[in-house]
CSV table of C-alpha atoms and ligand atoms in Angstrom, one decimal:
chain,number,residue,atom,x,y,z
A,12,UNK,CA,64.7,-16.7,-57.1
A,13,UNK,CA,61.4,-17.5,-55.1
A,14,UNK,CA,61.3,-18.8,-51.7
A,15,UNK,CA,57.5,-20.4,-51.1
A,16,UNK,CA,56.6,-19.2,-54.4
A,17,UNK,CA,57.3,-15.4,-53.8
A,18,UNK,CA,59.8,-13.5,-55.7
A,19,UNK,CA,62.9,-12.4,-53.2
A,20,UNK,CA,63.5,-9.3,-55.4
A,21,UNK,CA,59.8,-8.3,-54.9
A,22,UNK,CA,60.1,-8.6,-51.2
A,23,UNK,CA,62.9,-6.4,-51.7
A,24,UNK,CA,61.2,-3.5,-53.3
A,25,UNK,CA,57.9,-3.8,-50.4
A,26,UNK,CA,59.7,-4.1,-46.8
A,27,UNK,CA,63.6,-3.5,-48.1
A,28,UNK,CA,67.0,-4.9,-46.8
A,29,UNK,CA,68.5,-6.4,-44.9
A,30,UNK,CA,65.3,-8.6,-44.2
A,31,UNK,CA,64.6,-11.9,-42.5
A,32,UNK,CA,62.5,-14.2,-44.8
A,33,UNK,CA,60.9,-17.0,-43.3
A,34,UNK,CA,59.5,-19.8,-45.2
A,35,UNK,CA,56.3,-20.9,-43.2
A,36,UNK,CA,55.7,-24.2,-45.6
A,37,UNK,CA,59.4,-25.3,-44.4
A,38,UNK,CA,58.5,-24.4,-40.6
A,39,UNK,CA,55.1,-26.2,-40.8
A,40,UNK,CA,57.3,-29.0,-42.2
A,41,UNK,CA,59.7,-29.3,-39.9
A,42,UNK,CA,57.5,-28.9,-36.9
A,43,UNK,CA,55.1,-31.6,-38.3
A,44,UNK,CA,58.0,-34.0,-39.2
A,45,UNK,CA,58.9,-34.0,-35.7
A,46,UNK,CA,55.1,-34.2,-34.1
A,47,UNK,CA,54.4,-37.1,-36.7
A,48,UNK,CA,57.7,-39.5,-36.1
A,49,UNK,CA,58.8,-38.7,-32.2
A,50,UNK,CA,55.3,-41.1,-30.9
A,51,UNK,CA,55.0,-44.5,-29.0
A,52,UNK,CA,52.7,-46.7,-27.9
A,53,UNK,CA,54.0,-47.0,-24.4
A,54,UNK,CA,54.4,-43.6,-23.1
A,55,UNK,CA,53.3,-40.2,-24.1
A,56,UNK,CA,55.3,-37.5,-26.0
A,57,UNK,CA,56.0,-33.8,-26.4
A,58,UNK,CA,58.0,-32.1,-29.0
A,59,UNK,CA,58.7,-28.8,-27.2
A,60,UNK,CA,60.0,-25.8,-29.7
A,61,UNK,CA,63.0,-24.4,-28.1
A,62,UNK,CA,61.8,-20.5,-28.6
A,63,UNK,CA,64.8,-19.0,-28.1
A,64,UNK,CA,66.4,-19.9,-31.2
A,65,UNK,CA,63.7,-17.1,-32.9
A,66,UNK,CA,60.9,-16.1,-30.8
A,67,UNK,CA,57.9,-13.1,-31.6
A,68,UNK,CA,54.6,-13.6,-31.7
A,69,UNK,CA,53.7,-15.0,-35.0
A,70,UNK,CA,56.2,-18.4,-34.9
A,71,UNK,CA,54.6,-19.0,-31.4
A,72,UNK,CA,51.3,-19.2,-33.3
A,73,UNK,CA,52.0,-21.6,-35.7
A,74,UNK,CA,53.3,-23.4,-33.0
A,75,UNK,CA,50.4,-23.7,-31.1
A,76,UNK,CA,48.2,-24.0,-34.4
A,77,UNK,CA,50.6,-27.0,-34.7
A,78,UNK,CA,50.3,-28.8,-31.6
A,79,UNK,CA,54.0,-28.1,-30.5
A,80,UNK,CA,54.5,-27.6,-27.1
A,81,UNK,CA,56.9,-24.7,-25.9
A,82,UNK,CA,60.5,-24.3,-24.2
A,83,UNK,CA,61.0,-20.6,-22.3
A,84,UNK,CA,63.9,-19.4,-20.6
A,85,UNK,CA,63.4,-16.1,-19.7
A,86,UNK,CA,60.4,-14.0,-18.2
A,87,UNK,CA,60.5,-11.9,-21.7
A,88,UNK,CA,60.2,-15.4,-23.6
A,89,UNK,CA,57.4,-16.3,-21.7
A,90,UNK,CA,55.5,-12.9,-21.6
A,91,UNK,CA,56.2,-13.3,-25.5
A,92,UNK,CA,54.1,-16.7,-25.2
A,93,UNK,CA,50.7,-15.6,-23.0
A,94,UNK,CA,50.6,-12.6,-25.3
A,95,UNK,CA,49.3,-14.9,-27.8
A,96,UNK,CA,47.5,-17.6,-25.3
A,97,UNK,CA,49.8,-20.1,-25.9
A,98,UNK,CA,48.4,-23.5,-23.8
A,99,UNK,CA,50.0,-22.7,-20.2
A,100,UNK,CA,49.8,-26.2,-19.6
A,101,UNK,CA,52.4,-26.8,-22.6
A,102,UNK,CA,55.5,-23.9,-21.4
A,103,UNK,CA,58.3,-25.3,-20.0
A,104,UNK,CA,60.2,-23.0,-18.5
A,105,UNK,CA,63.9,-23.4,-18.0
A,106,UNK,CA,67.1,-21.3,-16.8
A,107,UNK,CA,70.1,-21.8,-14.9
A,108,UNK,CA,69.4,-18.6,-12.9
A,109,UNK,CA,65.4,-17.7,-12.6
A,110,UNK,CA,64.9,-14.6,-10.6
A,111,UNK,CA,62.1,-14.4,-7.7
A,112,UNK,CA,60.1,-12.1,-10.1
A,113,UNK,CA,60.4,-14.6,-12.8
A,114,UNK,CA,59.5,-17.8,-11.1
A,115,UNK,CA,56.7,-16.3,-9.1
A,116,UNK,CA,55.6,-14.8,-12.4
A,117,UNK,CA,55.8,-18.1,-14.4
A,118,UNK,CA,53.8,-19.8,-11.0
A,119,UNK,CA,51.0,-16.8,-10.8
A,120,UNK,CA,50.7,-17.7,-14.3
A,121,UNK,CA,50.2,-21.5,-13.9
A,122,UNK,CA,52.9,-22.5,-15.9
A,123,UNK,CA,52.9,-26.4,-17.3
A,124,UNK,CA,56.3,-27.7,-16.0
A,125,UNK,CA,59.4,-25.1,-14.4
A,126,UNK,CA,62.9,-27.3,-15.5
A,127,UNK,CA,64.9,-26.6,-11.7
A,128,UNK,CA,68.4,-26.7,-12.7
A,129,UNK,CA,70.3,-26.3,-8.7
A,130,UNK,CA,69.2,-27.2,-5.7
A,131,UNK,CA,69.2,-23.1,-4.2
A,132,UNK,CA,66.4,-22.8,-6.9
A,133,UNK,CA,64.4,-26.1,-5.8
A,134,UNK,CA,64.6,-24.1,-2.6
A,135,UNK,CA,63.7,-20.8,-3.6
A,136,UNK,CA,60.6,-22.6,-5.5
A,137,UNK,CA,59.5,-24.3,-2.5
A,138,UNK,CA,59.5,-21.0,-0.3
A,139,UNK,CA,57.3,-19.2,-3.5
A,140,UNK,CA,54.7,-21.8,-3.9
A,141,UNK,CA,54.2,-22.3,-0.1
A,142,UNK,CA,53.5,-18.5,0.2
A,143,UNK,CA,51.1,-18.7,-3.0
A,144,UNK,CA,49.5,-22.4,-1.6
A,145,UNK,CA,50.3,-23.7,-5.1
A,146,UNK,CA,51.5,-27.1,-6.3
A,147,UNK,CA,54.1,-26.6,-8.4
A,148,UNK,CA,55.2,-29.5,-11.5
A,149,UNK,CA,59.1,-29.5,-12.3
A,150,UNK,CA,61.8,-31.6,-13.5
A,151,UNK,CA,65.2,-31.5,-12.2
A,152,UNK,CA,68.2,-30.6,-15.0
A,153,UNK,CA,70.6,-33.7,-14.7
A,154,UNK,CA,74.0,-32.8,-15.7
A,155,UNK,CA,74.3,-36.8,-17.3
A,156,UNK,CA,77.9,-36.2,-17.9
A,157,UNK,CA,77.3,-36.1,-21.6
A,158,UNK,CA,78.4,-33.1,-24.0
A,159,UNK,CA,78.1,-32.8,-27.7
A,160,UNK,CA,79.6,-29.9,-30.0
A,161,UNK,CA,78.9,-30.3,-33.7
A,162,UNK,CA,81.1,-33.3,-34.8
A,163,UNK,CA,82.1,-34.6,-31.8
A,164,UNK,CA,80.9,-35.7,-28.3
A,165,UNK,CA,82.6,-36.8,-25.1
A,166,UNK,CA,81.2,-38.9,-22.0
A,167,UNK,CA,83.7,-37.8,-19.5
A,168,UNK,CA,82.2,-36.0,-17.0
A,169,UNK,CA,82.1,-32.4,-17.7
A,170,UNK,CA,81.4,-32.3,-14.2
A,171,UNK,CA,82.0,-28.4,-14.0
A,172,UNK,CA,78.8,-27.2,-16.3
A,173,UNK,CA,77.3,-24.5,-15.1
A,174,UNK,CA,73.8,-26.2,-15.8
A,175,UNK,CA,71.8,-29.4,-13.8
A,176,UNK,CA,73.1,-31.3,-10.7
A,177,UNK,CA,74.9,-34.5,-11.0
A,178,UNK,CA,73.1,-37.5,-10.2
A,179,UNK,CA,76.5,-38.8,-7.7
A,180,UNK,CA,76.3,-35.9,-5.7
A,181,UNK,CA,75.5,-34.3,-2.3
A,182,UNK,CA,73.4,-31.7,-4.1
A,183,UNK,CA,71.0,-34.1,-5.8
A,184,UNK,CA,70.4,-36.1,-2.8
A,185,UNK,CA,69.2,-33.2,-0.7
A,186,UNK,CA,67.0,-32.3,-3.2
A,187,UNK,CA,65.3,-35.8,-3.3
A,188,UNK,CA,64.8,-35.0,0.6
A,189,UNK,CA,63.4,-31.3,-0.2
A,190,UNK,CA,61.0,-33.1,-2.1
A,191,UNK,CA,59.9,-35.5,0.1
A,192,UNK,CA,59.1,-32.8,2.8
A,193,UNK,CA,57.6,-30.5,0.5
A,194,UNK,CA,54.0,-30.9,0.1
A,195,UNK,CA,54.0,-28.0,-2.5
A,196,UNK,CA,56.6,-29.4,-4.8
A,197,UNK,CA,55.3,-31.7,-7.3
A,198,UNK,CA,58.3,-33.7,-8.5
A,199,UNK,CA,57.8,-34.8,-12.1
A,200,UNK,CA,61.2,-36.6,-13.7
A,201,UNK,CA,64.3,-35.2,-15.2
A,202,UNK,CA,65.6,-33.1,-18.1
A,203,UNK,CA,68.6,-33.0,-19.9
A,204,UNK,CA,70.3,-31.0,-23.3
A,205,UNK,CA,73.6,-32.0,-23.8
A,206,UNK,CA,74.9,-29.4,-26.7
A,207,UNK,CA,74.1,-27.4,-30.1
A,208,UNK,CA,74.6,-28.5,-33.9
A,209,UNK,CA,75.3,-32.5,-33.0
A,210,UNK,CA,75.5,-34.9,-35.4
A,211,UNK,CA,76.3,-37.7,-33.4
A,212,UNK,CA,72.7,-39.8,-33.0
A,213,UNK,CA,75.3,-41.7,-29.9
A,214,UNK,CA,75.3,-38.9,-28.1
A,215,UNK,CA,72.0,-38.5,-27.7
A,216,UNK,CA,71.6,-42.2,-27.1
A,217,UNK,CA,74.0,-41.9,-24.3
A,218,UNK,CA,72.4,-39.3,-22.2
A,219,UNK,CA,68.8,-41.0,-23.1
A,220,UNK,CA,70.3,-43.9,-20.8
A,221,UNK,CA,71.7,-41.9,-18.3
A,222,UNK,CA,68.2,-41.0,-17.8
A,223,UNK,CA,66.8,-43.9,-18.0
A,224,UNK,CA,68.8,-45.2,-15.3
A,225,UNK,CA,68.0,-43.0,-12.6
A,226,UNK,CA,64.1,-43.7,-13.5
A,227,UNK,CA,64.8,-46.9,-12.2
A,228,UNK,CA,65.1,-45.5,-8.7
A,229,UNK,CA,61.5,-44.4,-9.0
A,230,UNK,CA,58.4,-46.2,-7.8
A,231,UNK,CA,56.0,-43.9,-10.5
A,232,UNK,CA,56.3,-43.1,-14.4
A,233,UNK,CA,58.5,-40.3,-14.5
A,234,UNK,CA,58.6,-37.6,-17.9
A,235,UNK,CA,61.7,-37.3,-19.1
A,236,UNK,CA,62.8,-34.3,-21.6
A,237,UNK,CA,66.0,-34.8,-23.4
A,238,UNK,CA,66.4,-31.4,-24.6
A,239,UNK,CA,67.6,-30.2,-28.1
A,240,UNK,CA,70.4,-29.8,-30.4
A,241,UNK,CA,70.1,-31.6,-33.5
A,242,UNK,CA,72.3,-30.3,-36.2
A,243,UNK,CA,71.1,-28.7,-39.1
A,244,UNK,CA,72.5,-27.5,-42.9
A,245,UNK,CA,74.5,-24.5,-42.6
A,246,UNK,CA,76.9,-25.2,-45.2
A,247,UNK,CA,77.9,-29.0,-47.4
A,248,UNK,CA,80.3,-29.9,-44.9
A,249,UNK,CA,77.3,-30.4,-42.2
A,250,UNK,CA,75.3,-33.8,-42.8
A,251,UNK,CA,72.6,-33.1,-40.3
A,252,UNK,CA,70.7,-36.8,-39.7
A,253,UNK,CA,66.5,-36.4,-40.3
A,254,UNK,CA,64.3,-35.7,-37.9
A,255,UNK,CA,62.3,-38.8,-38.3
A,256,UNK,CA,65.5,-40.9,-38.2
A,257,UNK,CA,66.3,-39.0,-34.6
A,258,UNK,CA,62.8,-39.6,-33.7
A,259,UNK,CA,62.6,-43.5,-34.4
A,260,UNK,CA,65.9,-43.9,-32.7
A,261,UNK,CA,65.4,-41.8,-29.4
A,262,UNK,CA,61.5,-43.6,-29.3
A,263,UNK,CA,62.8,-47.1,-29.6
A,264,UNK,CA,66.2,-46.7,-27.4
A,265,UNK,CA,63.4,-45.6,-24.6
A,266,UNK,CA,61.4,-48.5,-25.4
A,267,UNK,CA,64.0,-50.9,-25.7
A,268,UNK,CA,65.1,-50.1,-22.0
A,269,UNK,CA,61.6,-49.6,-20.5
A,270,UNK,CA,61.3,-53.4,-21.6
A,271,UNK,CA,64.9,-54.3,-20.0
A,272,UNK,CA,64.0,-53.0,-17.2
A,273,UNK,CA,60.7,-53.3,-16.3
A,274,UNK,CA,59.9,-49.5,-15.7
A,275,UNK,CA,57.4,-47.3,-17.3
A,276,UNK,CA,57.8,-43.4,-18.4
A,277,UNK,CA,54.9,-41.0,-18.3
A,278,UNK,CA,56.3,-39.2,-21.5
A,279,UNK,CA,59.2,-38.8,-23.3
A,280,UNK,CA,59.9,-35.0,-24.2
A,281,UNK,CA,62.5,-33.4,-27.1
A,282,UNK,CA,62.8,-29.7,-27.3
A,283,UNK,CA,64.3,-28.9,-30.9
A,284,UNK,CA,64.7,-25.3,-31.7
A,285,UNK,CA,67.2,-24.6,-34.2
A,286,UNK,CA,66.3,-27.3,-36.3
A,287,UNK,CA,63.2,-26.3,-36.5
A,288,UNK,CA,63.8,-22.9,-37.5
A,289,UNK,CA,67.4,-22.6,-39.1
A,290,UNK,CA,66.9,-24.0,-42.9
A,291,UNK,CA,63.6,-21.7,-43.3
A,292,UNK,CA,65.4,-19.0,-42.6
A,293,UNK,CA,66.9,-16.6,-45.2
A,294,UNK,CA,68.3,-13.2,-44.8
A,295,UNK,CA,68.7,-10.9,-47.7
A,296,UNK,CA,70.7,-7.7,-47.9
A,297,UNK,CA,71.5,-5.3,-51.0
A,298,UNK,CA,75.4,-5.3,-51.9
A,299,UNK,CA,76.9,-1.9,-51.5
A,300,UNK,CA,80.1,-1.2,-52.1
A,301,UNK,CA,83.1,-3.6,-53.3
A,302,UNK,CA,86.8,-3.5,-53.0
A,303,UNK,CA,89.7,-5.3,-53.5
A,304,UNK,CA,93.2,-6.0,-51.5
A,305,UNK,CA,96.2,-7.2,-52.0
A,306,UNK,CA,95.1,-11.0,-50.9
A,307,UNK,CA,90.8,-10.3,-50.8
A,308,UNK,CA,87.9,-8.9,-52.4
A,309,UNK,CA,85.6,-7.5,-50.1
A,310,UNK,CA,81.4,-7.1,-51.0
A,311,UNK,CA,79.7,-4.8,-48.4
A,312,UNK,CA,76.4,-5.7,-47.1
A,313,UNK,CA,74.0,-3.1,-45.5
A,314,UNK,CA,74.0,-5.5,-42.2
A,315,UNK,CA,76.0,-8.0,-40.7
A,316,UNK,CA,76.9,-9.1,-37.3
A,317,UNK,CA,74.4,-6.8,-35.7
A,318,UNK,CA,71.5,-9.2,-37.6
A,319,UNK,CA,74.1,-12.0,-37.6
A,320,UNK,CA,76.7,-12.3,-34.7
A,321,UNK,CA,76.9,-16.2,-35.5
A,322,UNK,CA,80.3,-16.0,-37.7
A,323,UNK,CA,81.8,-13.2,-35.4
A,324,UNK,CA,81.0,-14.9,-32.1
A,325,UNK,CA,82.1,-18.4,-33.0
A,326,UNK,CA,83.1,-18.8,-36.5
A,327,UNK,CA,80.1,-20.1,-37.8
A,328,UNK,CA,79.9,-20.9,-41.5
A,329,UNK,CA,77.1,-19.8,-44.2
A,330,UNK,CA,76.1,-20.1,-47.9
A,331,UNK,CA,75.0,-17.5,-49.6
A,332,UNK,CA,73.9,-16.5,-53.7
A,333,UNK,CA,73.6,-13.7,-55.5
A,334,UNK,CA,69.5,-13.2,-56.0
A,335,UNK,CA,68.9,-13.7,-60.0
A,336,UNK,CA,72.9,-15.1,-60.9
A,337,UNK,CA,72.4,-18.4,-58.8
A,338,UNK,CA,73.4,-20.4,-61.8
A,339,UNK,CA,75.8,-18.1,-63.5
A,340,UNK,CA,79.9,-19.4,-63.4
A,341,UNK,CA,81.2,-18.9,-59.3
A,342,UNK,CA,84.1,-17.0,-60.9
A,343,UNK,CA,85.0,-14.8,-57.4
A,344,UNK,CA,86.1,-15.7,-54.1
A,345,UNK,CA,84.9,-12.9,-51.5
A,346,UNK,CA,84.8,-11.8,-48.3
A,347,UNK,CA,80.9,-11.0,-47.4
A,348,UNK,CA,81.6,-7.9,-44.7
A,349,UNK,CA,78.9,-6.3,-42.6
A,350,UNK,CA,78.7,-1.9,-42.1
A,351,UNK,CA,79.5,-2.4,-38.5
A,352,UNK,CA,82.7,-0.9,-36.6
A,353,UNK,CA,84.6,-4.3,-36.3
A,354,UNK,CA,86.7,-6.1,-38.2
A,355,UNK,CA,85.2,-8.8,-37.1
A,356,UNK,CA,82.1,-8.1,-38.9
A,357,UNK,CA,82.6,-11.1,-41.3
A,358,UNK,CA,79.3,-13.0,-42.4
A,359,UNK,CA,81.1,-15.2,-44.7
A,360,UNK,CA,84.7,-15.6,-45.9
A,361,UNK,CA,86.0,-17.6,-49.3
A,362,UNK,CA,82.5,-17.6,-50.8
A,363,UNK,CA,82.2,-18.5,-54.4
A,364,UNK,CA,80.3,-15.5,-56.2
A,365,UNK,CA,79.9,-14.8,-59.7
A,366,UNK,CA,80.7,-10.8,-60.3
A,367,UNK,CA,78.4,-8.4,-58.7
A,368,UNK,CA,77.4,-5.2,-59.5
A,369,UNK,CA,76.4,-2.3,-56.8
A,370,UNK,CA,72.7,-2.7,-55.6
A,371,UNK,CA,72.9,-6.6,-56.6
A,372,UNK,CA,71.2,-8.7,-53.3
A,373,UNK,CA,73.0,-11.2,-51.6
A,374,UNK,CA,71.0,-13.9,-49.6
A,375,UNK,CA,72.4,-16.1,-46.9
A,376,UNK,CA,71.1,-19.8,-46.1
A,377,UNK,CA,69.5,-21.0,-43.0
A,378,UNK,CA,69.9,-17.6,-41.0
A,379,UNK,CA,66.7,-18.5,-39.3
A,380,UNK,CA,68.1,-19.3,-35.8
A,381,UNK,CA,69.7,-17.4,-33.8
A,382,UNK,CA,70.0,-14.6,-35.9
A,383,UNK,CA,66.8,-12.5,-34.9
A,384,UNK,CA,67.0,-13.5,-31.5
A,385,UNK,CA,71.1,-12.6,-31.2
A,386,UNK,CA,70.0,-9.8,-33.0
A,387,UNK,CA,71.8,-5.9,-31.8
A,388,UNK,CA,71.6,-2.2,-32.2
A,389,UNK,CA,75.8,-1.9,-32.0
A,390,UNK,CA,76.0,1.0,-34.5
A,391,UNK,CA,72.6,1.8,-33.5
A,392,UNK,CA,71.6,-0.2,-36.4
A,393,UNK,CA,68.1,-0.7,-36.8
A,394,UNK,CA,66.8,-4.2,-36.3
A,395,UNK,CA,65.7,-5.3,-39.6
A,396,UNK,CA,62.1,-6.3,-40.5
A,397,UNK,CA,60.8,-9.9,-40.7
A,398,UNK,CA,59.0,-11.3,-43.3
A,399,UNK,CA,56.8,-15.1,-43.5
A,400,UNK,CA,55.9,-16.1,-46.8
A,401,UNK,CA,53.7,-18.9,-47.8
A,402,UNK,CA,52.3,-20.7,-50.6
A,403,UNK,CA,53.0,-17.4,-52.8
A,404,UNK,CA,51.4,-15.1,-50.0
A,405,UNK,CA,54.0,-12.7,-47.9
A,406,UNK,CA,53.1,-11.1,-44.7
A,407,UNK,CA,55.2,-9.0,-41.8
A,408,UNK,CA,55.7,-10.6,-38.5
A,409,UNK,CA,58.0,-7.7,-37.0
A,410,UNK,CA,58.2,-4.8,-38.9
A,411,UNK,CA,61.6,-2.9,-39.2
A,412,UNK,CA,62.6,-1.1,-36.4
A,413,UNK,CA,62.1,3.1,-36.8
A,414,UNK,CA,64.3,5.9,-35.4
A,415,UNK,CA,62.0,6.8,-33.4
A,416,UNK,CA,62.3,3.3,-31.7
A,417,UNK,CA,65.8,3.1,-31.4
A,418,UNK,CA,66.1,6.4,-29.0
A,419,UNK,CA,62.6,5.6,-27.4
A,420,UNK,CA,63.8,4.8,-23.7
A,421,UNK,CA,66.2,7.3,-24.3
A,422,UNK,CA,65.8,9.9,-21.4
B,507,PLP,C1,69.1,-24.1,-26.4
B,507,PLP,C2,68.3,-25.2,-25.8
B,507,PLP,C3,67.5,-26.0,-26.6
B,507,PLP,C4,67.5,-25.9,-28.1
B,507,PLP,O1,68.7,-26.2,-28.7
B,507,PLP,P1,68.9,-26.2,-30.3
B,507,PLP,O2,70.3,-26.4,-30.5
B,507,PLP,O3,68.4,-24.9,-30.8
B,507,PLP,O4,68.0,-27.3,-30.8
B,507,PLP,C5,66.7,-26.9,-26.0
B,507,PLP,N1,66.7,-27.1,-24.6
B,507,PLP,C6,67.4,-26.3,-23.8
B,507,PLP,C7,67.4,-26.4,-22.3
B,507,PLP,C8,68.2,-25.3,-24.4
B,507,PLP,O5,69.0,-24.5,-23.6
């Protein structure tokens, strides 16, 4: 098996298991796919990488290199950022609950656009760049009443969200007059992300035109930044729609009511980040031990949920193969379990294996978000090295964690 050209089983023997591959021709793919399709003629865009789906140094670069902007939501996120000069002016920096220290460190720092997401922070904001004398360019986090999980989406209100302000309430109106009285507070449009893993191009659509109706109570072009949360491949049950196909429909919705209307946007923002990431994302670990019970066959793997919560913390699903018996007969049904303390420590159940023998490696499909980043030492387990390969070149982007690491900070 090769992934970009490069034999798995040779990055096996040079940086070990259990390893994150990353396939940097899929990345540059996906990432250009979305720069290329999500344009218009009548207002300007940003495709913003959502970083916390995976985020170290060397995926902020090709980033950059790319000419994708970039979504932070945390002071480490963005420290992770600057350390490799990403464009200031392109971090948008979001949160429900930004500390003093962070926002004053994201506005010292000259930050592109902060995403405000409750009218105590648009106050705390205000207070910071007055002391600093700085103009400071936000959106405001509309909760549009919209929210999407995987198959399904519902327009109710989920009124209760612990994220953005609702458009009909007391909170957002005061916050229009903070604005008007601020001279510090440079008030750019309105952001929303409704979910994770949709499928549902509707629901997308539907918050697009809650947005769009509230520019209408504007005299200026607004941005507007409709977040993330397009579906990807895990396994054949999920039919995740291409990017171009969300891009054309999210552009010509926005241009289709701009038109209605009579209004004109500044820019139109997405912020993918597992779709982006996920599908060129592999993780590869070396079959240990196997047993069988009265109902299962178990195959041990030297990691699990400590490089992979995603099946233990909400039942997500994966494929995986056997490295060099991909096309032999699927004669087994196994339980893939992790070395961790848990039961729970399940990365896949009722996968189709051929046999395998001890020392055989097992690799899992598009591991490559939220795997790294949800990443844990439980078990004091070390975090496992990650690895970018590219037209038949490999290189490390985080090397394995050592001992010496893990007990570091230890005092
Ligand atoms: C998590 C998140 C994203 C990215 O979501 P994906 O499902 O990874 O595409 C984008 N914007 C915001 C505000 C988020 O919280």
């Amino acid at each position: 098996m090769k992934i970009s050209n490069v034999s798995v089983k040779a990055l096996k023997e040079k940086y070990g298991t259990p390893l994150y591959i990353y396939d940097v021709n899929h990345l540059k793919k996906n990432m250009e796919g979305y720069l290329k399709n999500f344009k218009s003629l009548e207002f300007k865009t940003e495709v913003l990488y959502a970083s916390k789906a995976f985020s170290c140094k060397e995926i902020l670069r090709i980033a950059k290199n790319e000419g994708m902007s970039l979504d932070v939501v945390s002071k480490g996120e963005l420290y992770t950022a600057l350390s490799i000069d990403f464009p200031k002016d392109r971090i948008y920096f979001h949160g429900n609950n930004k500390t003093v220290d962070e926002l004053s460190y994201a506005i010292d720092n000259n930050i592109g656009m902060i995403v405000v997401d409750n009218l105590m922070e648009l106050y705390e904001i205000e207070e910071i760049a007055k002391e600093k004398e700085k103009k400071v360019n936000f959106l405001i986090r509309m909760n549009v009443g919209v929210e999407a999980h995987t198959h399904k989406f519902i327009v109710t209100s989920h009124v209760d969200s612990k994220f953005g302000v609702l458009y009909d309430s007391c909170d957002y109106k005061e916050m229009m007059e903070v604005i008007k009285n601020s001279s510090y507070l440079n008030f750019k449009g309105f952001h929303s992300h409704i979910g994770s893993q949709i499928f549902d191009l509707d629901a997308f659509k539907a918050a697009l035109e809650k947005l769009l109706n509230i520019v209408k109570d504007f005299d200026f072009p607004l941005v507007l930044n409709l977040g993330g949360g397009f579906g990807v491949h895990y396994t054949n049950d999920d039919k995740p729609i291409p990017f171009d196909i969300v891009s054309r429909t999210l552009i010509e919705t926005a241009e289709a009511a701009l038109k209605k209307n009579n209004i004109k946007l500044e820019k139109l923002c997405i912020e993918p980040g597992r779709s982006i990431v996920a599908e060129a994302g592999y993780t590869l670990y070396t079959i240990g031990y196997m047993k069988k019970t009265p109902n299962k066959q178990y195959y041990f793997i030297d990691g699990g949920m400590t490089d992979n919560i995603r099946p233990a913390l909400y039942q997500a699903k994966y494929d995986c193969d056997i490295v060099g018996k991909e096309n032999q007969e699927k004669t087994e049904v196994v339980t893939i379990a992790g070395k961790c303390c848990e039961s729970g420590d399940l990365i896949i159940e009722g996968a189709h294996l051929p046999k395998a023998e001890k020392g055989d490696l097992l690799i899992t499909y598009t591991t490559g978000a939220y795997g790294y980043s949800m990443s844990s030492n439980y078990n004091k387990a070390l975090t496992p090295a990650v690895v970018f390969v590219e037209d038949g070149k490999d290189y490390l982007a985080i090397r394995r964690q050592t001992l010496d690491e893990l007990i570091e900070r230890e005092v």
